[in-house]
Coordinates of C-alpha atoms and ligand atoms in Angstrom, one line a residue:
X1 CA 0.0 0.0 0.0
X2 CA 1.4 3.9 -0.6
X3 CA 0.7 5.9 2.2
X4 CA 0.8 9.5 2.4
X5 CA 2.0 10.8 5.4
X6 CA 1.4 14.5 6.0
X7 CA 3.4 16.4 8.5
X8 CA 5.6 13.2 8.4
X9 CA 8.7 15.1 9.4
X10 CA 7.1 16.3 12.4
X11 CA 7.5 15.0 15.6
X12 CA 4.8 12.0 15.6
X13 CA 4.9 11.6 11.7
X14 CA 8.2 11.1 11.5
X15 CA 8.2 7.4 14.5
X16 CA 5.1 6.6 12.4
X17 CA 7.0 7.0 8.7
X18 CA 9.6 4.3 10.7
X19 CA 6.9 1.7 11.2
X20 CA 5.0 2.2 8.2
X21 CA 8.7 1.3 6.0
X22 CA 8.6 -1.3 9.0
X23 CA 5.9 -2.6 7.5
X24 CA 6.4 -3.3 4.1
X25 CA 4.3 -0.1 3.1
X26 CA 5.9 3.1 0.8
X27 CA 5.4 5.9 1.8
X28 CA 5.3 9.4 0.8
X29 CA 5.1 12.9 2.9
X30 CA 4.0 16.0 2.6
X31 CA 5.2 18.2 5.2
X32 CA 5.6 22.5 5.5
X33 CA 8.5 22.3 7.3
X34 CA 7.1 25.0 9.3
X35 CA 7.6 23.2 12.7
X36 CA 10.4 20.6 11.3
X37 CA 14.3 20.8 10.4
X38 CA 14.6 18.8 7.0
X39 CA 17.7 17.1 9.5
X40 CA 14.8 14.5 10.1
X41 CA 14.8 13.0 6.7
X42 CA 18.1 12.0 6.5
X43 CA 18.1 10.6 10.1
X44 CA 14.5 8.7 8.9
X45 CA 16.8 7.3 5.8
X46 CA 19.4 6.3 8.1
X47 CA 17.4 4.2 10.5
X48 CA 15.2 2.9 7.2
X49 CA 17.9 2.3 5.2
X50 CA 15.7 3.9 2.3
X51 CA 15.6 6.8 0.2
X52 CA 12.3 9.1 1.0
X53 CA 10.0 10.8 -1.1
X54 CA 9.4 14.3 0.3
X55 CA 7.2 17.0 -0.9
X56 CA 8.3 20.2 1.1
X57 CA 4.9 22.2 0.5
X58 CA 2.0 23.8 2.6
X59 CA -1.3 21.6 2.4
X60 CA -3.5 25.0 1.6
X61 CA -1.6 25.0 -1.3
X62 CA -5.0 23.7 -3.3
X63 CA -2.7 23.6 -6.7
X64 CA 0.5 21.7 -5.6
X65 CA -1.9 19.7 -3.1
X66 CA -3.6 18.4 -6.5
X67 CA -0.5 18.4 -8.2
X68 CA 0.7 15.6 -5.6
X69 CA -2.8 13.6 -6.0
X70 CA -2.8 14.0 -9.6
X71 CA 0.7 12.3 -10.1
X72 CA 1.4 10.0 -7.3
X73 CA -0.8 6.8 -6.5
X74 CA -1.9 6.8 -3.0
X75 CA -4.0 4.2 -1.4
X76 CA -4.1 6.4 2.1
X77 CA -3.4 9.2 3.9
X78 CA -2.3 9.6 7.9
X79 CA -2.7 13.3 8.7
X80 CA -0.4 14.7 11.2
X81 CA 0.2 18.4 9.5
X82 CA -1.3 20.9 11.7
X83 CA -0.2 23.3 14.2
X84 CA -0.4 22.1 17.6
X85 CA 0.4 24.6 20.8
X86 CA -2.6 25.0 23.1
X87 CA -1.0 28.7 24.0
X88 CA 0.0 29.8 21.0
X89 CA -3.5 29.2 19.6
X90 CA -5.4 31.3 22.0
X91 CA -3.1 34.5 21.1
X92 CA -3.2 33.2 17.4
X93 CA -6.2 31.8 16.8
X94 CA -6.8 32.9 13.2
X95 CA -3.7 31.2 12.5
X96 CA -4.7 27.9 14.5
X97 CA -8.3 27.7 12.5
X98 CA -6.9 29.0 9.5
X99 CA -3.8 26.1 9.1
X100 CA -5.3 23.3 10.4
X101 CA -9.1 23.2 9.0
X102 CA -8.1 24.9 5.6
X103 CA -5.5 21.8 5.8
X104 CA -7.9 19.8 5.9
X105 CA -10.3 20.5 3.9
X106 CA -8.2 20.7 0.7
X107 CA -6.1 17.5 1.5
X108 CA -10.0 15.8 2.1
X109 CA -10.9 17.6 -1.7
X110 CA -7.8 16.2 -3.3
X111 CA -8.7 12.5 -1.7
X112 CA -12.8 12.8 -2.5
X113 CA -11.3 14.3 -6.2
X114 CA -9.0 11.3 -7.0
X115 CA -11.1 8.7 -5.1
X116 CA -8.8 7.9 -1.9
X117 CA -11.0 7.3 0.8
X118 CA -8.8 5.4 3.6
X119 CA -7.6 8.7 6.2
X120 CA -6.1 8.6 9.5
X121 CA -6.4 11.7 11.6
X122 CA -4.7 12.8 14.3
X123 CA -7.5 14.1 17.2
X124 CA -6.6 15.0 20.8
X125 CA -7.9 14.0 24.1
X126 CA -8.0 17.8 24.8
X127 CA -12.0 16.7 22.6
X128 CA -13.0 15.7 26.1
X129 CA -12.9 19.5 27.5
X130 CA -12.5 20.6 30.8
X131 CA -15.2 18.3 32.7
X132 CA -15.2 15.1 31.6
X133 CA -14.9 11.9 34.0
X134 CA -11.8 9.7 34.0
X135 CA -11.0 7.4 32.4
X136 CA -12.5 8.9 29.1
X137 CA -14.3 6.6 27.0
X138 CA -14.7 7.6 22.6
X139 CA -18.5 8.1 23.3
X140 CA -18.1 11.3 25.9
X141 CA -19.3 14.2 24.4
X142 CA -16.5 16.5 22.2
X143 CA -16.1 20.4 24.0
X144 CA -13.3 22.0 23.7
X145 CA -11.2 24.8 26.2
X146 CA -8.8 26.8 23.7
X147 CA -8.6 27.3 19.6
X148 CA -6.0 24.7 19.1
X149 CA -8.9 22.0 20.3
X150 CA -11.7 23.2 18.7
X151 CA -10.1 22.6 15.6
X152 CA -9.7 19.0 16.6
X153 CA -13.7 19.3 17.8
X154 CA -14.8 20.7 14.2
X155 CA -12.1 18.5 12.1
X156 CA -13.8 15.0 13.4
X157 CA -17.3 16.6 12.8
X158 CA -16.3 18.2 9.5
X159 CA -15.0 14.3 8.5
X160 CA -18.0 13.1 10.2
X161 CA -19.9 14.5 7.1
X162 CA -18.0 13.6 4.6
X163 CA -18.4 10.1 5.9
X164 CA -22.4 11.0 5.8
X165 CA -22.3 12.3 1.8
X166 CA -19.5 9.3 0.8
X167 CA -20.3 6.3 2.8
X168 CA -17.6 4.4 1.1
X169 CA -14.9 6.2 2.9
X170 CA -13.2 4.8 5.8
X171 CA -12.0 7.2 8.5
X172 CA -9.9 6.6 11.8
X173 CA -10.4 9.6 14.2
X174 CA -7.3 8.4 16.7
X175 CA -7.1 10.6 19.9
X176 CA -4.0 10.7 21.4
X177 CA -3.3 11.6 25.2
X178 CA 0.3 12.7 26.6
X179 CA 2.7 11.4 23.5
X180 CA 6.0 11.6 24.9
X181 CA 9.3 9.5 24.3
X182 CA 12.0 8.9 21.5
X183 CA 13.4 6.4 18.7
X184 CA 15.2 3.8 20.6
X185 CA 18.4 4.9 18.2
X186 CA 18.2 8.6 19.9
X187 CA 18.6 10.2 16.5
X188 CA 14.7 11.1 16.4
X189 CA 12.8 12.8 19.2
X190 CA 10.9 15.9 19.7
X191 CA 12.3 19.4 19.3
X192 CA 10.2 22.3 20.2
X193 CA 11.5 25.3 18.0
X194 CA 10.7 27.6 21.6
X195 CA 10.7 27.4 25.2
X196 CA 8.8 23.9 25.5
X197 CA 5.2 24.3 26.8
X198 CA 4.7 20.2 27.6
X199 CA 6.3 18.5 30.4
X200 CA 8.6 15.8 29.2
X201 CA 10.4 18.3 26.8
X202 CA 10.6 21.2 29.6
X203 CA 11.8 18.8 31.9
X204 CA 14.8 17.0 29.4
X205 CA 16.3 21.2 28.5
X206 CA 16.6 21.2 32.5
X207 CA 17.9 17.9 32.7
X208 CA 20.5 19.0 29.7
X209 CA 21.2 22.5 31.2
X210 CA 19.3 24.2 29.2
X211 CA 16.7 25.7 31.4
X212 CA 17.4 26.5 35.2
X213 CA 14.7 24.4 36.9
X214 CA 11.5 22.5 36.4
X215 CA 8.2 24.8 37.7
X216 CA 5.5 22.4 38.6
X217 CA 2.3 24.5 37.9
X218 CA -0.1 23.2 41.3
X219 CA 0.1 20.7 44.0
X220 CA -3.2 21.1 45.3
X221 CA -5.0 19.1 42.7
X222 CA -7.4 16.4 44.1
X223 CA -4.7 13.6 43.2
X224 CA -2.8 11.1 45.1
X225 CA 0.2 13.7 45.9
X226 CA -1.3 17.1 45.0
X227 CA 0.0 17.1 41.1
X228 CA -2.1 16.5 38.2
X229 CA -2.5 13.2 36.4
X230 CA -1.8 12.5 32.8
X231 CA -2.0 9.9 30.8
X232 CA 1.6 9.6 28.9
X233 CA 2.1 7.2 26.0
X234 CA 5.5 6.5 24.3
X235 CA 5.6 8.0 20.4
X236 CA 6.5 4.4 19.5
X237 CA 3.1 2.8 20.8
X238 CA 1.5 5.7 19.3
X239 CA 3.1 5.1 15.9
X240 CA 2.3 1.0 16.7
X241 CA -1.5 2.3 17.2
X242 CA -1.1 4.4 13.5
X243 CA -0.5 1.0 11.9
X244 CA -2.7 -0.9 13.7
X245 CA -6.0 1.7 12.6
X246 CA -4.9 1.9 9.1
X247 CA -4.7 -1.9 9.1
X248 CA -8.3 -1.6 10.4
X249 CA -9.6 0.1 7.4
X250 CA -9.3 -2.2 4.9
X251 CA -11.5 -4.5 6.7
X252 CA -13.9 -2.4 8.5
X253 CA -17.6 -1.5 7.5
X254 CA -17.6 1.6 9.7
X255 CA -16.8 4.9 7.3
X256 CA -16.1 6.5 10.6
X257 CA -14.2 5.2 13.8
X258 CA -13.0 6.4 17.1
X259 CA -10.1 5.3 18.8
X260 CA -8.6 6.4 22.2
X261 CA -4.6 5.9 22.5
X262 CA -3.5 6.3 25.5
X263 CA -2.4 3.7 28.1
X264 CA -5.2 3.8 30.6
X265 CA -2.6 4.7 33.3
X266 CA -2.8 8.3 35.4
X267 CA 0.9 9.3 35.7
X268 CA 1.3 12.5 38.2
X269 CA 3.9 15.5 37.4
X270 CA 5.7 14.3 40.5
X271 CA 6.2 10.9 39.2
X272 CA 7.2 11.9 35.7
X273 CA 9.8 13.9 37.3
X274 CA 11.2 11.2 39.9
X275 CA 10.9 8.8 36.7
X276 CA 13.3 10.9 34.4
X277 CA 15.5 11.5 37.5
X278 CA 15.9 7.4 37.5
X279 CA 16.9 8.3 33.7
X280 CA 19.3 10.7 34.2
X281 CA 20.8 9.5 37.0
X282 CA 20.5 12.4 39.4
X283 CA 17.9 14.7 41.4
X284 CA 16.8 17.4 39.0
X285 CA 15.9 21.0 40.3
X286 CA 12.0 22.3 40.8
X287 CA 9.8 24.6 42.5
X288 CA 6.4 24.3 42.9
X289 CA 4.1 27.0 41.4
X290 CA 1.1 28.2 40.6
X291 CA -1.9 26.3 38.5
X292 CA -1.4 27.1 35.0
X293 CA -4.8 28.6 33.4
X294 CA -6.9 26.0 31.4
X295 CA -5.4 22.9 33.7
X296 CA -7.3 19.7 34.6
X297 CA -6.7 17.3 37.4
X298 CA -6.6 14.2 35.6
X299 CA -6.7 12.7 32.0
X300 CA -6.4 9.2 31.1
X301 CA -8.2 6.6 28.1
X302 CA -10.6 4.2 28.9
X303 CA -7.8 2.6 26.2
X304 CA -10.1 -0.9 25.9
X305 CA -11.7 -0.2 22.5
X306 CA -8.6 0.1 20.7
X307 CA -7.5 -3.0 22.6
X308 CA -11.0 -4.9 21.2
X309 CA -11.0 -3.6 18.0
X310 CA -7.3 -3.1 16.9
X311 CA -5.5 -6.0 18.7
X312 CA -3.2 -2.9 20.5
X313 CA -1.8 -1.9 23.3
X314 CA 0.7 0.2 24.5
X315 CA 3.6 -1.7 25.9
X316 CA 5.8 1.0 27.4
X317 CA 5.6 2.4 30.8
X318 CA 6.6 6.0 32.3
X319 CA 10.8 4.7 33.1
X320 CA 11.0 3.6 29.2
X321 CA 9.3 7.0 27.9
X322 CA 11.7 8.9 30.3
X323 CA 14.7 6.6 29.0
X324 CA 14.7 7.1 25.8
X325 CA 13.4 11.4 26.2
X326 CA 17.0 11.5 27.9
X327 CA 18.6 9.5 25.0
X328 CA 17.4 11.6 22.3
X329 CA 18.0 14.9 24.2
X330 CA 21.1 13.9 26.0
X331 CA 22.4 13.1 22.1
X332 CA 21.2 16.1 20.4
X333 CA 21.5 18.9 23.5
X334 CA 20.3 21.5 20.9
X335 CA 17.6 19.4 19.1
X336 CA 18.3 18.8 15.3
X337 CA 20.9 20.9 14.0
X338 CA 20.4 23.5 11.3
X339 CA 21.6 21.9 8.2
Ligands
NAD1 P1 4.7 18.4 14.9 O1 4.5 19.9 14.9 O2 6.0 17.9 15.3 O3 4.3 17.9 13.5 C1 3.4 18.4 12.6 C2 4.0 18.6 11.3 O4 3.1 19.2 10.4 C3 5.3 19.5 11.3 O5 6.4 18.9 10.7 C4 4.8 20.8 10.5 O6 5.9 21.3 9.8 C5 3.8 20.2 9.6 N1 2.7 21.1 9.1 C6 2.0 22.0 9.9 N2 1.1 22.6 9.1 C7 1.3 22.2 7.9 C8 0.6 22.5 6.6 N3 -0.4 23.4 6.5 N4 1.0 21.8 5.5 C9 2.0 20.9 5.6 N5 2.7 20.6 6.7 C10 2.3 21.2 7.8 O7 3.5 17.9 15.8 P2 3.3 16.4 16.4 O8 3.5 16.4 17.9 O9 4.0 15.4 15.6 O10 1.7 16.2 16.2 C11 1.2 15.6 15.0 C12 -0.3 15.7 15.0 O11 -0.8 15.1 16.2 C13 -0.9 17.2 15.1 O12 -2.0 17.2 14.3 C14 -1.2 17.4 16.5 O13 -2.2 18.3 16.7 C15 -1.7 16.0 16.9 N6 -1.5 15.7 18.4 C16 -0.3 16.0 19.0 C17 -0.2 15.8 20.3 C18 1.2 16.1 21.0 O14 1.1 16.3 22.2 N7 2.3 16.0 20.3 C19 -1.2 15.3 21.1 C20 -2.5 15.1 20.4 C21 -2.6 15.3 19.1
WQD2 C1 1.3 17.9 31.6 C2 1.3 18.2 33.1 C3 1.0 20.5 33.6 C4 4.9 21.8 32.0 C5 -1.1 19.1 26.2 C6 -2.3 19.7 25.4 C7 -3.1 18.5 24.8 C8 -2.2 17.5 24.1 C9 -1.0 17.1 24.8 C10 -2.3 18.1 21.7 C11 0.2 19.2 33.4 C12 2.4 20.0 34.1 C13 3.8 21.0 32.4 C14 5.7 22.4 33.0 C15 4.3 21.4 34.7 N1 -1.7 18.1 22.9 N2 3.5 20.8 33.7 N3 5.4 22.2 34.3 O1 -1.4 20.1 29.2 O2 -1.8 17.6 29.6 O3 -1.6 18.4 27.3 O4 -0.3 18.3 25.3 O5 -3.3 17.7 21.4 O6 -4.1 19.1 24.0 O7 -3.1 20.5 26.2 O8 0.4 18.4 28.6 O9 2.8 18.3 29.0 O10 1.7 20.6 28.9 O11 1.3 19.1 30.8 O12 4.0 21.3 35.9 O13 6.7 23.1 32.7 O14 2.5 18.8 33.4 O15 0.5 21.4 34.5 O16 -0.3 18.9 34.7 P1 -1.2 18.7 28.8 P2 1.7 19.1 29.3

C-alpha cells in the first residue's frame, strides 16, 4: 500500500513514517517544514535504510496539493500536519483555524477528487474538555477549552460528514493523550523550536542545562500527591496504534471510527519527574508553582476499545518513555541541527 504521510517530518509523523517502512508499506510525505528541520529525513533514511519521497509544501496550497494527488498513487493518507500549541493558539487563533481546517479540507478535496477514501487523523484528548470523567471513553461528548482544540472538535465533525455524503470512505479519528518518548536509536525525538510548553520536553532542556529548573504549575489538585494526572504514552506505541488503525480500514464496514490511545494509566507530574530523575541519573531541580490557566486534574483513556478492535496496546511504561526522552536529548542537546 502507498501511504501519504502529511506532516511526516514532524515530531509524531516522522516514528510513524519508521513503522509504516517497518511494514512493508511506501510511503510518501507531505510536510511544510514549518515546525520541522529537513535534519529528520536523513536521520529517517538512516534508520530505514531507504531513500524518502518528500514534498516540502503547505497543504493549503489547493494547486501543488492536487499536483501531488494528480501524479502519485496513493492508497491512504495519515494526517499529522497541523499546528499544535494550546498557548500559542489562544493569542493566534486565526492562524490555528486557518492552518489546520483549511489543511484539511483541501487534503480531504484532493482525496474525495482522486477517489482515496482510507484517512487517518490525528485528534486529541484535549476533545474531552474541561469536565469530563476519567477514564474517558470515545463516546463522551467533544467540547473544547482553547482554539487549538476546537479545531480537533470541528475536524472530526467536518470528517463526520463527509463520511455522511461518501459512505464508502473509511476514517480513523485516533485521539492521542500525553505522546512523549523517542526512537530507541536517539537520532529522532521531539524538538520544540521555543521554550517547551509540555512537560517531558521542559523537563529534558533542564535535565541538559538548558533551562534552570522545572516549575510544577499546582500541587493542590485532588490527586494522590497534589500534582495532576496524565495519561503519557510513548511516540513508539503511538506510531504502533497508526499502523494498527490503518490496518483496520481495509476491513472495517464503519466509514467512521473512534479510537482512544492512551495507556489507561494516570501518571502525576511528581512521578514523571522522579521517573526521568531514575533516567538521568541524578535529582533534577524544581519549584512548585502556581496552577497554569486552562489545567485539569486528571486525563487518562478508557484505552479498551482500541484493545478490542485493533489487537493494540501500548507496551511502554513512564521509566522507558523517560529513558529514551534522555537519549534523544542527551544526544542532540540542541535538538536537530540547522543543516
Ligand atoms: P509536529 O509539529 O511535530 O508535526 C506536525 C508537522 O506538520 C510539522 O512537521 C509541520 O511542519 C507540519 N505542518 C504543519 N502545518 C502544515 C501544513 N499546513 N502543511 C504541511 N505541513 C504542515 O506535531 P506532532 O506532535 O508530531 O503532532 C502531529 C499531530 O498530532 C498534530 O495534528 C497534533 O495536533 C496532533 N496531536 C499531537 C499531540 C502532542 O502532544 N504532540 C497530542 C495530540 C494530538
Ligand atoms: C502535563 C502536566 C502541567 C509543563 C497538552 C495539550 C493537549 C495535548 C497534549 C495536543 C500538566 C504539568 C507542564 C511544565 C508542569 N496536545 N507541567 N510544568 O497540558 O496535559 O496536554 O499536550 O493535542 O491538548 O493541552 O500536557 O505536557 O503541557 O502538561 O508542571 O513546565 O505537566 O501542569 O499537569 P497537557 P503538558
Amino acid at each position: 500500500m502507498r501511504v501519504l504521510v502529511t506532516g511526516g517530518a514532524g515530531y509524531i509523523g516522522s516514528h510513524t513514517v519508521i513503522q509504516l517502512i517497518a511494514a512493508g508499506q511506501d510511503v510518501l510525505i507531505v510536510d511544510s517544514f514549518a515546525n520541522a528541520k529537513p535534519t529528520v529525513i536523513s536521520r529517517l533514511e538512516a534508520i530505514t535504510g531507504k531513500p524518502l519521497l518528500v514534498y516540502a509544501f503547505d497543504l493549503r496550497d489547493t494547486d501543488k496539493t492536487e499536483d501531488l494527488f494528480a501524479r502519485e498513487q496513493i492508497d491512504a493518507v495519515i494526517h499529522f500536519a497541523g499546528h499544535k500549541a494550546v498557548g500559542e493558539s489562544v493569542q493566534k487563533p486565526l492562524e490555528y483555524y486557518e492552518n489546520n481546517l483549511d489543511s484539511t479540507l483541501v487534503l480531504a478535496g484532493a482525496m474525495a477528487r482522486h477517489a482515496v477514501t482510507k484517512l487517518v487523523f490525528s485528534s486529541s484528548a484535549t476533545v474531552y474538555g474541561a469536565n469530563a470523567p476519567v477514564p474517558m471513553s470515545e463516546d463522551l461528548p467533544t467540547s473544547a477549552t482553547n482554539p487549538y482544540g476546537w479545531t480537533k472538535v470541528m475536524i472530526e465533525q467536518i470528517l463526520r460528514d463527509v463520511a455522511v455524503a461518501q459512505p464508502e470512505w473509511r476514517i480513523a479519528l485516533l485521539r492521542y493523550f500525553n505522546p512523549v518518548g523517542a526512537h530507541a536509536s536517539g537520532t529522532i525525538g521531539e524538538d520544540p523550536s521555543d521554550i517547551p510548553n509540555n512537560l517531558v520536553p521542559y523537563l529534558s532542556q533542564v535535565a541538559v542545562g538548558r533551562r534552570e529548573k522545572l516549575q510544577i504549575f499546582g500541587d493542590d489538585y485532588d490527586t494522590p500527591d497534589g500534582t495532576p494526572l496524565r495519561d503519557y504514552i510513548h511516540v513508539e506505541d503511538l506510531a504502533a496504534g497508526h499502523i494498527a488503525a490503518l490496518s483496520k480500514l481495509a476491513t472495517t464496514e464503519s466509514p467512521v471510527s473512534t479510537w482512544n490511545l492512551g495507556t489507561g494509566v494516570g501518571t502525576s507530574v511528581l512521578d514523571v519527574l522522579h521517573a526521568f530523575e531514575r533516567a538521568v541519573g541524578r535529582a533534577l531541580p524544581y519549584e512548585i508553582v502556581g496552577r497554569r490557566a486552562g489545567d485539569i486534574a486528571a486525563s487518562y483513556a478508557d484505552p479498551h476499545r482500541a484493545h478490542a478492535e485493533l489487537g493494540w496496546t501500548a507496551t511502554r511504561t513512564i521509566d522507558d518513555m523517560c529513558a529514551d526522552s534522555w537519549r534523544w536529548q542527551s544526544q542532540n542537546p540542541n535538538g536537530y541541527p540547522d543543516a
